[in-house]
Amino acid sequence: MFLTLTTTGTPDRPATDLGFLLHKHPDRAQAFSTSFGTAHVLYPEAEEQRCTAALLLEVDAVALVRRGKGKGRGGAPDAALAQYVNDRPYAASSLLAVALSNVFSSALRGVCKARPERAAEPLPLRVEIPALPARGGPDLVRRLFEPLGWAVTVEPVPLDTEFPEWGDSRYVRLELESTARTIAEALRHLYVLLPVLDDAKHYWVAPDEVDKLLRAGEGWLPGHPEQKLITSRYLSRRWSLTREAMDRLELIRLAETDDSDVEEIDNAVEAEAEQEERPTPLAVRRREAILTALRDNAAARVLDLGCGEGHLVRELLKEPRFTEIVGVDVSVRALTIASRRLKLDRMGERQAARVQLLQGSLAYTDKRLKGYDAAVLSEVIEHLDLPRLPALEYAVFGSARPRTVVVTTPNVEYNVRWETLPAGHVRHRDHRFEWTREEFRGWAGAVAERHGYAVGFRPVGPDDPEVGPPTQMAVFTLATPTTPTPNPTTTATTTTSASASATEKEAKAA
């Protein structure tokens, strides 16, 4: 992957001053080692009238995988070919943003002892990026760069020029031009917005990323019309960090409005004044509801099917009653992140013996999943295409057959209460469907009847009298002589199931 920075000049202000501003001599090609490859800086042209600096990043795909691997006990398997064959070496991403920061660190801060006056003044600049992932398309690219004073030329890259009917890829060719930006401003814009457009980062987003964002966004981010989207994507949609960054950006905006220091605005409220209580996030309420259902059914050995990055697994580990916890996910990347978050490589022997992470697809039967007390499918079913639901149903209820199955899924009726969600849109771009309460209960009741389970329903989150709760939860219990049906006082509806033996015959016939 690479980008170029071009400027023009005059005899009294030569374009080759770009070398002083970037702290890289135009007559030399230089290489810089990074943790994921080698960054090269070279000048395809360096004349008095026109000078171009190019940053070329060679990404070592194998080193990148090894650096991000889950190590130690429970480390996720890393055999997926996609880890080694992907767009990271070719398309601009957070890798290129980090290389910009490392290679041009002084220029990013606006420091140039040799030409301080040039560092502080706008230059005629042209930035070219031949391959840029743009989740949101060309329109989002313009919405991000045009408010910053850039003239934007963005061309979608077709999936295959031989087959134009296939349409465009998610990549674009980008050209930016401006006569009102300094080198430091241009680099800071790119440092923040490249990973925002890619909507992914190659490293774990820690709390110090908020400080990095505010430093790079100084002077332009507080007033940007897409501030919320930029902040959320840059911080990998981590709610707590996004909220902190938005609060600090609002303080900066107020300070600029009042021509005051941020510290003065921040201290305007009395220390002892009551602060508004923050609502409990829905994800936290969902995990609490799941844990309650597992406790109610005396589950000790638990499967987290579609465990993602391990949030529920972490909560299960906090309670000794859960003696064996298995997280299963089809995504190797998610399992690697889960392993890192759970600190499996530094976990004590006794604690490590309680947890295991497995790669697997819920669309196929898996003998490793048999014999458990409970299985959890939290916000999983809506990510499957509807024709694949019967396969998941048999893999969980027909083959694995845990005593208890807990399923949560969004309630589409509640979507009208989300002010930021456009009408007719699902909550996440990967959701294949979102069900009404009636649809979910119909599906759950039919599954229970086919496989010998009883099922009850519980609301998760505020139960709106008109549209119901934001999340709906079904608790399935295997109907056997020794296992009573759920207490009717804790379930809104119960569906009586057919016998387990009849269900097995029916499932096998299907």
Coordinates of C-alpha atoms in Angstrom, one line a residue:
M1 CA 0.0 0.0 0.0
F2 CA 1.2 3.5 -0.6
L3 CA 0.2 7.2 -0.7
T4 CA 1.9 10.2 -2.2
L5 CA 2.1 13.8 -1.1
T6 CA 2.8 16.4 -3.8
T7 CA 3.3 20.2 -3.6
T8 CA 4.4 22.8 -6.1
G9 CA 6.7 25.8 -5.5
T10 CA 8.5 28.9 -6.9
P11 CA 12.2 29.9 -7.0
D12 CA 11.9 31.7 -3.7
R13 CA 9.8 29.0 -2.1
P14 CA 10.9 25.8 -3.8
A15 CA 8.7 22.7 -3.7
T16 CA 11.7 20.7 -2.4
D17 CA 11.2 22.3 1.0
L18 CA 8.8 19.3 1.4
G19 CA 11.9 17.3 2.3
F20 CA 12.6 19.7 5.3
L21 CA 8.9 19.6 6.4
L22 CA 8.8 15.8 6.3
H23 CA 12.4 15.5 7.7
K24 CA 13.3 13.1 4.8
H25 CA 15.9 14.1 2.2
P26 CA 14.6 14.0 -1.4
D27 CA 17.9 12.6 -2.6
R28 CA 17.7 9.4 -0.5
A29 CA 15.4 6.4 -0.3
Q30 CA 14.9 5.5 3.3
A31 CA 13.5 2.4 5.0
F32 CA 12.0 2.1 8.5
S33 CA 11.2 -1.1 10.3
T34 CA 7.7 -1.6 11.8
S35 CA 6.2 -4.5 13.7
F36 CA 4.2 -5.4 10.7
G37 CA 6.7 -4.8 7.8
T38 CA 8.9 -2.1 6.3
A39 CA 8.0 1.5 5.5
H40 CA 9.9 3.1 2.6
V41 CA 10.0 6.9 1.9
L42 CA 11.1 8.0 -1.6
Y43 CA 10.7 10.9 -3.9
P44 CA 9.5 10.0 -7.5
E45 CA 10.1 13.7 -8.4
A46 CA 12.0 16.5 -6.6
E47 CA 12.2 19.7 -8.6
E48 CA 12.0 23.3 -7.6
Q49 CA 8.5 23.6 -9.3
R50 CA 7.1 20.2 -8.1
C51 CA 8.0 17.7 -5.5
T52 CA 6.3 14.4 -4.6
A53 CA 7.0 12.2 -1.5
A54 CA 5.8 8.6 -1.5
L55 CA 5.2 6.4 1.5
L56 CA 5.3 2.8 0.5
L57 CA 4.4 0.2 3.1
E58 CA 5.5 -3.4 2.6
V59 CA 3.3 -5.6 5.0
D60 CA 4.6 -8.9 6.1
A61 CA 1.3 -10.9 6.3
V62 CA 2.9 -13.8 8.3
A63 CA 4.4 -11.4 10.8
L64 CA 1.1 -9.6 11.2
V65 CA -0.7 -12.9 12.0
R66 CA 2.0 -14.0 14.4
R67 CA 2.0 -10.7 16.2
G68 CA -1.7 -10.9 16.8
K69 CA -2.0 -14.5 17.7
G70 CA -3.6 -15.7 20.9
K71 CA -0.8 -17.2 23.0
G72 CA -0.8 -19.7 25.8
R73 CA -3.6 -21.8 27.3
G74 CA -6.8 -21.7 25.3
G75 CA -5.2 -19.7 22.5
A76 CA -7.6 -19.7 19.5
P77 CA -6.6 -21.8 16.5
D78 CA -5.1 -19.7 13.7
A79 CA -5.4 -21.9 10.6
A80 CA -7.7 -19.8 8.5
L81 CA -6.3 -18.9 5.1
A82 CA -7.9 -15.5 5.2
Q83 CA -5.3 -14.5 7.8
Y84 CA -2.5 -14.8 5.2
V85 CA -4.4 -13.9 2.0
N86 CA -6.2 -10.6 2.5
D87 CA -6.2 -6.9 1.5
R88 CA -3.9 -5.7 4.3
P89 CA -0.7 -5.4 2.1
Y90 CA -2.5 -3.6 -0.7
A91 CA -5.2 -1.2 0.7
A92 CA -4.7 1.8 3.0
S93 CA -5.8 1.0 6.6
S94 CA -4.8 1.6 10.2
L95 CA -1.4 0.0 9.2
L96 CA -0.7 2.9 6.9
A97 CA -2.0 5.4 9.5
V98 CA 0.5 4.0 12.1
A99 CA 3.3 4.1 9.6
L100 CA 2.5 7.8 8.9
S101 CA 2.7 8.5 12.6
N102 CA 5.9 6.7 13.1
V103 CA 7.8 7.8 9.9
F104 CA 6.6 11.5 9.9
S105 CA 6.2 12.0 13.7
S106 CA 7.8 15.4 13.7
A107 CA 5.8 16.6 10.7
L108 CA 2.6 15.4 12.3
R109 CA 3.3 17.7 15.2
G110 CA 4.1 20.6 12.9
V111 CA 7.8 20.7 14.0
C112 CA 10.4 21.9 11.6
K113 CA 13.5 23.6 13.0
A114 CA 15.0 24.1 9.5
R115 CA 11.9 25.8 8.0
P116 CA 9.6 26.8 10.9
E117 CA 7.8 29.5 8.8
R118 CA 7.0 26.9 6.1
A119 CA 5.7 24.4 8.6
A120 CA 3.2 26.9 9.8
E121 CA 1.9 28.1 6.5
P122 CA -0.6 26.4 4.1
L123 CA 0.8 24.7 1.0
P124 CA -0.6 23.7 -2.3
L125 CA -1.0 20.0 -1.6
R126 CA -2.2 16.9 -3.5
V127 CA -2.7 13.5 -1.8
E128 CA -3.2 10.4 -3.8
I129 CA -4.2 7.0 -2.4
P130 CA -4.8 4.3 -5.1
A131 CA -6.6 1.8 -3.0
L132 CA -8.6 2.8 0.0
P133 CA -11.3 0.7 1.7
A134 CA -14.4 2.8 2.1
R135 CA -17.2 1.3 4.2
G136 CA -19.9 3.8 3.4
G137 CA -18.8 4.3 -0.2
P138 CA -17.7 7.5 -2.1
D139 CA -20.4 9.6 -0.4
L140 CA -18.9 9.0 3.1
V141 CA -15.4 9.8 1.8
R142 CA -16.7 13.2 0.6
R143 CA -18.6 13.8 3.9
L144 CA -15.4 13.2 5.8
F145 CA -12.9 15.2 3.8
E146 CA -14.8 18.1 2.2
P147 CA -15.7 19.8 5.5
L148 CA -11.9 20.0 6.1
G149 CA -11.4 22.1 3.0
W150 CA -10.3 19.4 0.6
A151 CA -11.4 19.1 -3.0
V152 CA -12.2 15.4 -3.3
T153 CA -12.0 13.2 -6.3
V154 CA -13.1 9.7 -5.5
E155 CA -13.5 6.8 -8.0
P156 CA -15.0 3.4 -7.0
V157 CA -12.8 0.5 -8.0
P158 CA -14.8 -2.2 -9.9
L159 CA -14.7 -5.8 -8.5
D160 CA -13.5 -7.0 -11.9
T161 CA -13.1 -4.9 -15.0
E162 CA -13.8 -8.0 -17.2
F163 CA -17.2 -8.3 -15.5
P164 CA -18.7 -4.8 -15.0
E165 CA -22.1 -6.4 -14.1
W166 CA -20.6 -7.5 -10.8
G167 CA -20.5 -3.8 -9.7
D168 CA -18.1 -1.9 -7.6
S169 CA -15.9 -3.1 -4.8
R170 CA -15.7 -1.4 -1.4
Y171 CA -12.4 0.2 -2.5
V172 CA -11.9 3.6 -4.0
R173 CA -9.2 5.6 -5.6
L174 CA -8.8 8.9 -3.7
E175 CA -7.3 12.3 -4.7
L176 CA -7.4 15.2 -2.3
E177 CA -6.3 18.8 -3.2
S178 CA -6.1 21.9 -1.1
T179 CA -4.2 25.2 -0.9
A180 CA -5.3 25.9 2.6
R181 CA -3.8 23.1 4.6
T182 CA -0.4 22.7 6.3
I183 CA 1.6 19.5 6.1
A184 CA 0.8 18.8 9.7
E185 CA -3.0 19.2 9.2
A186 CA -2.9 17.0 6.1
L187 CA -1.1 14.2 8.0
R188 CA -3.4 14.5 11.0
H189 CA -6.5 14.2 8.8
L190 CA -5.1 11.1 7.1
Y191 CA -4.0 9.6 10.4
V192 CA -7.5 9.7 11.8
L193 CA -9.7 9.1 8.7
L194 CA -7.9 6.2 7.0
P195 CA -8.9 3.7 9.8
V196 CA -12.3 5.4 10.1
L197 CA -13.0 4.6 6.4
D198 CA -11.6 1.1 6.7
D199 CA -13.7 0.7 9.9
A200 CA -11.2 -1.6 11.4
K201 CA -7.9 -1.5 13.4
H202 CA -5.1 -4.0 13.4
Y203 CA -4.4 -3.5 17.1
W204 CA -6.4 -3.5 20.4
V205 CA -8.0 -0.2 21.1
A206 CA -6.9 0.9 24.6
P207 CA -8.0 3.9 26.6
D208 CA -5.0 5.9 25.4
E209 CA -6.5 5.9 21.9
V210 CA -8.8 8.7 23.1
D211 CA -5.8 10.9 23.8
K212 CA -4.4 10.1 20.4
L213 CA -7.7 10.9 18.7
L214 CA -8.0 14.3 20.4
R215 CA -4.4 15.2 19.7
A216 CA -4.7 14.4 16.0
G217 CA -8.2 16.0 15.9
E218 CA -7.2 19.2 17.5
G219 CA -8.6 22.2 15.6
W220 CA -10.9 20.3 13.3
L221 CA -12.6 17.3 15.0
P222 CA -14.8 19.3 17.5
G223 CA -16.6 21.1 14.7
H224 CA -16.7 18.3 12.2
P225 CA -20.3 17.4 11.1
E226 CA -19.4 13.7 11.2
Q227 CA -17.8 13.9 14.6
K228 CA -19.8 11.1 16.2
L229 CA -19.2 8.7 13.3
I230 CA -15.5 9.5 13.3
T231 CA -15.1 9.1 17.0
S232 CA -17.1 5.8 17.2
R233 CA -15.2 4.2 14.3
Y234 CA -11.8 5.4 15.3
L235 CA -12.4 3.8 18.8
S236 CA -13.7 0.6 17.3
R237 CA -17.2 1.3 18.6
R238 CA -16.1 0.8 22.2
W239 CA -19.0 2.6 23.9
S240 CA -17.1 3.7 27.1
L241 CA -14.2 5.2 25.1
T242 CA -16.6 6.9 22.5
R243 CA -18.6 8.5 25.3
E244 CA -15.4 9.8 27.0
A245 CA -14.1 11.2 23.7
M246 CA -17.5 12.9 22.9
D247 CA -17.7 14.4 26.4
R248 CA -14.1 15.8 26.0
L249 CA -14.9 17.1 22.5
E250 CA -18.0 18.9 23.8
L251 CA -15.8 20.6 26.5
I252 CA -13.4 21.7 23.8
R253 CA -16.2 23.1 21.7
L254 CA -17.7 25.0 24.7
A255 CA -14.3 26.4 25.6
E256 CA -13.7 27.7 22.1
T257 CA -17.2 29.3 22.1
D258 CA -16.5 31.1 25.4
D259 CA -12.9 31.8 24.5
S260 CA -11.9 30.0 27.7
D261 CA -9.6 27.2 28.8
V262 CA -11.0 23.7 28.9
E263 CA -10.1 23.5 32.6
E264 CA -12.2 26.5 33.4
I265 CA -15.3 25.0 31.7
D266 CA -14.6 21.6 33.2
N267 CA -14.6 23.1 36.7
A268 CA -17.7 25.2 36.2
V269 CA -19.9 22.5 37.9
E270 CA -19.5 22.2 41.7
A271 CA -17.7 19.0 42.7
E272 CA -20.5 18.0 45.0
A273 CA -23.2 18.5 42.5
E274 CA -25.2 15.4 41.7
Q275 CA -24.4 13.8 38.4
E276 CA -27.0 12.2 36.2
E277 CA -27.0 8.5 36.6
R278 CA -26.0 6.7 33.4
P279 CA -28.4 4.1 32.2
T280 CA -27.2 0.5 32.3
P281 CA -26.2 -0.5 28.8
L282 CA -28.4 -3.0 27.1
A283 CA -25.5 -5.4 26.6
V284 CA -24.9 -5.5 30.4
R285 CA -28.6 -6.1 31.0
R286 CA -28.6 -8.9 28.5
R287 CA -25.7 -10.7 30.2
E288 CA -27.3 -10.2 33.6
A289 CA -30.5 -11.8 32.3
I290 CA -28.6 -14.7 30.8
L291 CA -26.7 -15.3 34.0
T292 CA -30.0 -15.3 36.0
A293 CA -31.5 -17.9 33.6
L294 CA -28.4 -20.1 34.0
R295 CA -28.6 -19.9 37.8
D296 CA -32.3 -20.6 37.8
N297 CA -31.6 -23.8 35.9
A298 CA -28.6 -24.9 38.0
A299 CA -26.3 -25.0 35.0
A300 CA -22.6 -25.7 35.8
R301 CA -21.1 -26.7 32.4
V302 CA -22.0 -23.9 29.9
L303 CA -21.6 -23.4 26.1
D304 CA -21.4 -19.9 24.8
L305 CA -22.3 -20.5 21.1
G306 CA -21.2 -17.5 19.0
C307 CA -19.1 -16.2 21.8
G308 CA -17.6 -13.4 19.8
E309 CA -14.9 -11.5 21.7
G310 CA -15.7 -13.3 25.0
H311 CA -17.8 -10.8 27.0
L312 CA -20.1 -13.4 28.4
V313 CA -17.3 -15.9 28.9
R314 CA -15.6 -13.3 31.1
E315 CA -18.7 -12.9 33.2
L316 CA -19.2 -16.6 33.6
L317 CA -15.6 -17.0 34.8
K318 CA -16.4 -14.6 37.7
E319 CA -18.8 -17.2 39.3
P320 CA -17.4 -20.4 40.6
R321 CA -20.7 -22.2 40.1
F322 CA -19.9 -22.4 36.4
T323 CA -17.2 -25.1 36.5
E324 CA -16.7 -25.5 32.7
I325 CA -17.1 -22.8 30.1
V326 CA -16.7 -23.3 26.4
G327 CA -16.8 -20.4 23.9
V328 CA -17.4 -21.3 20.3
D329 CA -17.2 -19.0 17.3
V330 CA -16.7 -19.4 13.6
S331 CA -14.4 -16.3 13.5
V332 CA -10.7 -16.9 14.3
R333 CA -10.2 -13.2 14.7
A334 CA -12.9 -13.0 17.3
L335 CA -11.5 -15.9 19.2
T336 CA -8.0 -14.3 19.2
I337 CA -9.4 -11.1 20.6
A338 CA -11.4 -13.2 23.2
S339 CA -8.2 -15.0 24.2
R340 CA -6.4 -11.7 24.7
R341 CA -9.2 -10.1 26.6
L342 CA -9.5 -13.0 29.0
K343 CA -5.7 -13.0 29.5
L344 CA -5.6 -16.8 29.0
D345 CA -1.8 -16.8 28.7
R346 CA -1.5 -15.3 32.2
M347 CA -4.4 -17.2 33.8
G348 CA -3.7 -19.5 36.8
E349 CA -3.9 -23.2 36.3
R350 CA -7.1 -23.7 38.2
Q351 CA -8.9 -20.9 36.4
A352 CA -7.5 -21.9 33.0
A353 CA -8.9 -25.4 33.5
R354 CA -12.4 -24.0 33.5
V355 CA -12.4 -22.3 30.1
Q356 CA -11.8 -23.4 26.5
L357 CA -12.2 -21.6 23.2
L358 CA -13.2 -23.6 20.1
Q359 CA -13.5 -22.7 16.5
G360 CA -16.6 -24.1 14.9
S361 CA -19.7 -23.4 12.8
L362 CA -23.2 -23.6 14.4
A363 CA -24.6 -24.8 11.1
Y364 CA -23.0 -28.2 11.6
T365 CA -23.3 -30.9 14.3
D366 CA -20.2 -31.1 16.5
K367 CA -19.7 -34.0 18.9
R368 CA -17.5 -31.7 21.1
L369 CA -20.7 -29.8 22.2
K370 CA -22.6 -32.8 23.6
G371 CA -23.3 -33.4 27.2
Y372 CA -23.4 -29.8 28.6
D373 CA -25.9 -28.4 31.1
A374 CA -26.7 -25.3 29.1
A375 CA -26.0 -23.5 25.9
V376 CA -26.3 -19.7 25.2
L377 CA -27.1 -18.2 21.8
S378 CA -26.9 -14.5 22.6
E379 CA -27.6 -12.2 19.6
V380 CA -26.6 -15.0 17.2
I381 CA -29.6 -16.3 15.2
E382 CA -30.2 -12.9 13.5
H383 CA -26.8 -13.1 11.9
L384 CA -27.8 -16.2 9.9
D385 CA -29.7 -16.3 6.7
L386 CA -33.2 -17.7 7.4
P387 CA -32.7 -20.8 5.2
R388 CA -29.8 -21.8 7.5
L389 CA -31.7 -21.6 10.7
P390 CA -33.0 -25.3 10.5
A391 CA -29.3 -26.4 10.4
L392 CA -28.5 -24.4 13.5
E393 CA -31.7 -25.7 15.2
Y394 CA -30.7 -29.3 14.7
A395 CA -27.1 -28.8 15.6
V396 CA -28.0 -27.3 19.0
F397 CA -31.4 -28.8 19.9
G398 CA -31.2 -32.1 18.0
S399 CA -27.5 -33.1 18.3
A400 CA -25.9 -31.2 21.2
R401 CA -29.2 -31.3 23.3
P402 CA -28.1 -29.4 26.4
R403 CA -30.6 -29.4 29.3
T404 CA -31.1 -25.7 28.9
V405 CA -30.8 -23.4 25.9
V406 CA -31.0 -19.6 26.3
V407 CA -31.6 -17.6 23.1
T408 CA -31.7 -13.8 22.9
T409 CA -32.4 -11.7 19.8
P410 CA -33.5 -8.1 19.0
N411 CA -37.2 -7.2 19.1
V412 CA -37.7 -5.3 15.9
E413 CA -40.8 -3.6 17.3
Y414 CA -38.7 -1.7 19.7
N415 CA -36.6 -0.2 16.9
V416 CA -38.9 2.8 16.7
R417 CA -37.6 3.9 20.1
W418 CA -34.0 4.2 18.8
E419 CA -33.8 7.9 17.7
T420 CA -30.6 7.3 15.8
L421 CA -31.8 4.3 13.8
P422 CA -33.4 5.2 10.4
A423 CA -36.9 3.8 9.8
G424 CA -36.7 0.4 8.2
H425 CA -33.1 -0.3 9.1
V426 CA -31.9 -3.2 11.3
R427 CA -29.7 -2.5 14.3
H428 CA -26.5 -3.9 12.8
R429 CA -25.4 -4.2 9.1
D430 CA -24.8 -7.9 9.5
H431 CA -28.3 -8.7 10.8
R432 CA -30.1 -10.9 8.2
F433 CA -33.5 -10.3 9.9
E434 CA -35.0 -9.0 13.1
W435 CA -38.2 -10.6 14.5
T436 CA -41.3 -9.2 16.1
R437 CA -42.3 -10.8 19.4
E438 CA -44.9 -12.9 17.7
E439 CA -42.5 -14.2 15.1
F440 CA -39.9 -15.1 17.7
R441 CA -42.4 -16.9 19.9
G442 CA -43.7 -18.8 16.9
W443 CA -40.2 -19.9 15.9
A444 CA -39.2 -20.8 19.5
G445 CA -42.5 -22.7 20.1
A446 CA -42.1 -24.8 17.0
V447 CA -38.4 -25.6 17.8
A448 CA -39.4 -26.7 21.3
E449 CA -42.2 -28.9 20.0
R450 CA -39.9 -30.6 17.4
H451 CA -37.1 -31.3 19.9
G452 CA -38.7 -32.1 23.2
Y453 CA -38.2 -28.9 25.1
A454 CA -40.5 -26.5 27.0
V455 CA -39.9 -22.8 26.4
G456 CA -40.6 -19.6 28.4
F457 CA -40.0 -16.0 27.4
R458 CA -38.5 -13.1 29.4
P459 CA -38.1 -9.4 28.5
V460 CA -34.6 -7.9 28.6
G461 CA -34.3 -4.2 29.1
P462 CA -37.2 -1.8 29.7
D463 CA -40.5 -3.5 28.8
D464 CA -42.3 -0.8 26.8
P465 CA -46.1 -1.3 27.1
E466 CA -46.6 -0.6 23.3
V467 CA -43.6 -2.2 21.6
G468 CA -42.1 -4.5 24.3
P469 CA -38.5 -4.8 25.4
P470 CA -35.5 -4.0 23.2
T471 CA -34.2 -7.6 23.5
Q472 CA -36.4 -10.8 23.7
M473 CA -35.2 -13.9 25.4
A474 CA -36.4 -17.5 25.2
V475 CA -35.3 -20.1 27.8
F476 CA -35.7 -23.7 26.6
T477 CA -35.6 -26.6 29.1
L478 CA -35.5 -30.2 28.2
A479 CA -38.8 -31.8 29.1
T480 CA -38.0 -35.0 31.0
P481 CA -39.6 -36.7 34.0
T482 CA -36.8 -35.4 36.2
T483 CA -36.8 -31.9 34.9
P484 CA -39.8 -29.7 35.8
T485 CA -41.0 -27.1 33.4
P486 CA -40.1 -23.4 34.2
N487 CA -41.9 -21.6 37.0
P488 CA -44.9 -19.8 35.4
T489 CA -44.3 -16.8 37.6
T490 CA -41.0 -16.1 35.8
T491 CA -42.1 -16.9 32.2
A492 CA -44.5 -14.9 30.2
T493 CA -45.6 -17.9 28.0
T494 CA -44.8 -21.6 28.1
T495 CA -45.1 -24.0 25.2
T496 CA -45.5 -27.7 26.1
S497 CA -43.3 -29.9 24.0
A498 CA -43.7 -33.3 22.4
S499 CA -41.7 -36.3 23.8
A500 CA -37.9 -36.3 23.2
S501 CA -37.9 -39.7 21.6
A502 CA -40.5 -38.7 19.0
T503 CA -38.5 -35.5 18.3
E504 CA -35.3 -37.3 17.6
K505 CA -37.0 -39.6 15.1
E506 CA -38.6 -36.6 13.4
A507 CA -35.3 -34.6 13.3
K508 CA -33.4 -37.6 11.8
A509 CA -36.1 -38.1 9.2
A510 CA -35.8 -34.4 8.3

